[in-house]
Amino acid sequence: MFRVGKEEIEQVTKSIESKDLFKLNNGCRQCYNVEEKLCNITGSKYSIFMTSGQAALTTALVALGIGPGDQVIVPGYTYIATAMAVVAAGAMPVIAEIDDTLTISPEDIEAKITKYTKAIIPVHIIGLPCDMDKICAIAKKHNLYVIEDACQADGGSYKGKRLGSIGDAGAFSFNYFKIITSGEGGAMLTNSREVFERSLIYHDSSAVAFFGNQMEEFTTEGFCGTEFRANELCGAMVNAQLDKLEGILSNLRETKKYITDGIKDVIKLAPSNDPEGDCSINVCVQFDSSEKASDFAEKCKEFGAFVVINSDRHVYSNWQPILEKKGALNPLMDPFKMEANKDAQIEYTKDMCPKTLDILSKTVSFCLKCDMTKEQCDKIIDTMRKAF
Ligand SMILES: Cc1ncc(COP(=O)(O)O)c(C=O)c1O
């Protein structure tokens, strides 16, 4: 967790003292302020603050009308929640290769498109922007939706546009491990009024029940959704955190530049689709063999370096519930068993994306913190140069 201090304490205290922790009561307007700030920062017309990043992804998929009978393309290197959101919406995740940028390969997206494909989820993994120009062009050509998973990339950008605001919808996460945090939390973004209305209805049962005035100006009719509504305490945290986001990103970017400037003459850095927009939460270096990568990671373990293939549920070959097609507890609710998905299903194997496994086993990464000192950075540079 990065930079939490008196500003968060003040906002949370204000909400507790107001005795009004319910978003829709308009008390301290913490959640509404978060939504307003997210729109201002990203340039998106609508945003909904909610309980998690996976909730935001699921909501976006449902609101775009994606469900049984549809395929959604996701990368083989992302947290399992991206694929689980597709299953939660009733659709079938199709796993695509990544390229050397560690983000989804536009070429493999095209290769994986079928008549069932409805959407692509590019994931800006560890804050690294995907090749959005190519992805959006493919989506346009094949009439597909783009839902950006920016859960690990709060505040990042691609060619000057904020991540999460480029596709038809976008998702942020504010869980404990993210760039800014409320412990748990997330948000969805969209420019479409229709997607916004459907998302509001889906993510909040009270939209169609107790608090009817939320839908006063809606043209979308109510339907049964779920309950992903955020509370004012998380709103208070993210409200304060959003004011620190630009400072955090700017410090991370300075730190990454300092470290990479110190090693780039000897070590190959992973290429980037937009170095300026990278959130700079990780440094990634690449080798021509997995043995060299393992050896390097071992020599640099004192500052947390790891071979990316060892990222557990961030690598598709460890997505057991997906690989084993366990889509729900109740078999009748399981998208993998639904008649509508009979032809849209694919077979999953641990080696189905060999390029992804190869790249991840030759890439070493380590996390940066926004408050690293010059001495800490110099030590990392020194250790890496010696290890190389
Ligand atoms: C790439 C990615 N997508 C989605 C999620 C889901 O976010 P949350 O944990 O807030 O549901 C995460 C969380 O770790 C993530 O890293």
PDB file of N, CA and C and ligand atoms in Angstrom, residues 52-54 57 78-79 81-82 123 149 151-152 173 175 178 185, ligand 1:
ATOM      1  N   SER A  52     -15.243  -3.534  -6.031  1.00  0.00           N
ATOM      2  CA  SER A  52     -13.976  -4.150  -6.447  1.00  0.00           C
ATOM      3  C   SER A  52     -13.750  -3.999  -7.945  1.00  0.00           C
ATOM      4  N   GLY A  53     -12.553  -4.339  -8.361  1.00  0.00           N
ATOM      5  CA  GLY A  53     -12.224  -4.316  -9.782  1.00  0.00           C
ATOM      6  C   GLY A  53     -12.968  -5.407 -10.540  1.00  0.00           C
ATOM      7  N   GLN A  54     -13.070  -6.586  -9.925  1.00  0.00           N
ATOM      8  CA  GLN A  54     -13.792  -7.658 -10.616  1.00  0.00           C
ATOM      9  C   GLN A  54     -15.274  -7.297 -10.750  1.00  0.00           C
ATOM     10  N   LEU A  57     -15.494  -5.010 -13.725  1.00  0.00           N
ATOM     11  CA  LEU A  57     -15.382  -5.728 -15.004  1.00  0.00           C
ATOM     12  C   LEU A  57     -16.668  -6.483 -15.315  1.00  0.00           C
ATOM     13  N   THR A  78      -2.612 -12.168 -16.762  1.00  0.00           N
ATOM     14  CA  THR A  78      -3.436 -11.217 -16.017  1.00  0.00           C
ATOM     15  C   THR A  78      -3.908 -11.942 -14.774  1.00  0.00           C
ATOM     16  N   TYR A  79      -4.370 -11.212 -13.799  1.00  0.00           N
ATOM     17  CA  TYR A  79      -4.923 -11.886 -12.616  1.00  0.00           C
ATOM     18  C   TYR A  79      -6.188 -12.634 -13.037  1.00  0.00           C
ATOM     19  N   ALA A  81      -8.990 -12.846 -12.029  1.00  0.00           N
ATOM     20  CA  ALA A  81     -10.259 -12.119 -11.921  1.00  0.00           C
ATOM     21  C   ALA A  81     -10.758 -11.626 -13.283  1.00  0.00           C
ATOM     22  N   THR A  82      -9.838 -11.334 -14.212  1.00  0.00           N
ATOM     23  CA  THR A  82     -10.261 -10.859 -15.538  1.00  0.00           C
ATOM     24  C   THR A  82     -11.092 -11.945 -16.215  1.00  0.00           C
ATOM     25  N   VAL A 123      -5.545  -5.923 -20.902  1.00  0.00           N
ATOM     26  CA  VAL A 123      -5.228  -5.693 -19.478  1.00  0.00           C
ATOM     27  C   VAL A 123      -3.924  -4.898 -19.392  1.00  0.00           C
ATOM     28  N   ASP A 149      -9.115  -3.499 -18.791  1.00  0.00           N
ATOM     29  CA  ASP A 149      -8.845  -3.858 -17.402  1.00  0.00           C
ATOM     30  C   ASP A 149      -7.644  -3.014 -16.963  1.00  0.00           C
ATOM     31  N   CYS A 151      -7.116  -2.369 -13.804  1.00  0.00           N
ATOM     32  CA  CYS A 151      -7.105  -2.606 -12.344  1.00  0.00           C
ATOM     33  C   CYS A 151      -5.711  -2.426 -11.739  1.00  0.00           C
ATOM     34  N   GLN A 152      -4.677  -2.710 -12.539  1.00  0.00           N
ATOM     35  CA  GLN A 152      -3.302  -2.516 -12.025  1.00  0.00           C
ATOM     36  C   GLN A 152      -2.703  -1.225 -12.574  1.00  0.00           C
ATOM     37  N   SER A 173      -9.134  -0.976 -10.006  1.00  0.00           N
ATOM     38  CA  SER A 173      -9.243  -1.625  -8.693  1.00  0.00           C
ATOM     39  C   SER A 173      -8.543  -0.730  -7.670  1.00  0.00           C
ATOM     40  N   ASN A 175      -7.929  -2.237  -4.558  1.00  0.00           N
ATOM     41  CA  ASN A 175      -7.669  -3.168  -3.456  1.00  0.00           C
ATOM     42  C   ASN A 175      -6.308  -2.836  -2.829  1.00  0.00           C
ATOM     43  N   LYS A 178      -2.991  -2.146  -4.884  1.00  0.00           N
ATOM     44  CA  LYS A 178      -3.008  -1.292  -6.056  1.00  0.00           C
ATOM     45  C   LYS A 178      -2.334   0.073  -5.809  1.00  0.00           C
ATOM     46  N   GLY A 185     -11.969  -2.066  -3.316  1.00  0.00           N
ATOM     47  CA  GLY A 185     -12.758  -1.065  -4.033  1.00  0.00           C
ATOM     48  C   GLY A 185     -12.474  -1.143  -5.510  1.00  0.00           C
TER      49      GLY A 185
HETATM   50  C1  LIG B   1      -5.450  -7.247 -13.671  1.00  0.00           C
HETATM   51  C2  LIG B   1      -6.483  -7.356 -12.601  1.00  0.00           C
HETATM   52  N1  LIG B   1      -7.782  -7.418 -12.959  1.00  0.00           N
HETATM   53  C3  LIG B   1      -8.759  -7.485 -12.046  1.00  0.00           C
HETATM   54  C4  LIG B   1      -8.490  -7.505 -10.702  1.00  0.00           C
HETATM   55  C5  LIG B   1      -9.599  -7.586  -9.718  1.00  0.00           C
HETATM   56  O1  LIG B   1      -9.593  -6.509  -8.832  1.00  0.00           O
HETATM   57  P1  LIG B   1     -10.252  -6.676  -7.377  1.00  0.00           P
HETATM   58  O2  LIG B   1      -9.332  -7.478  -6.534  1.00  0.00           O
HETATM   59  O3  LIG B   1     -10.421  -5.273  -6.901  1.00  0.00           O
HETATM   60  O4  LIG B   1     -11.554  -7.361  -7.622  1.00  0.00           O
HETATM   61  C6  LIG B   1      -7.164  -7.456 -10.279  1.00  0.00           C
HETATM   62  C7  LIG B   1      -6.837  -7.493  -8.837  1.00  0.00           C
HETATM   63  O5  LIG B   1      -5.820  -7.883  -8.352  1.00  0.00           O
HETATM   64  C8  LIG B   1      -6.131  -7.383 -11.244  1.00  0.00           C
HETATM   65  O6  LIG B   1      -4.848  -7.337 -10.888  1.00  0.00           O
END
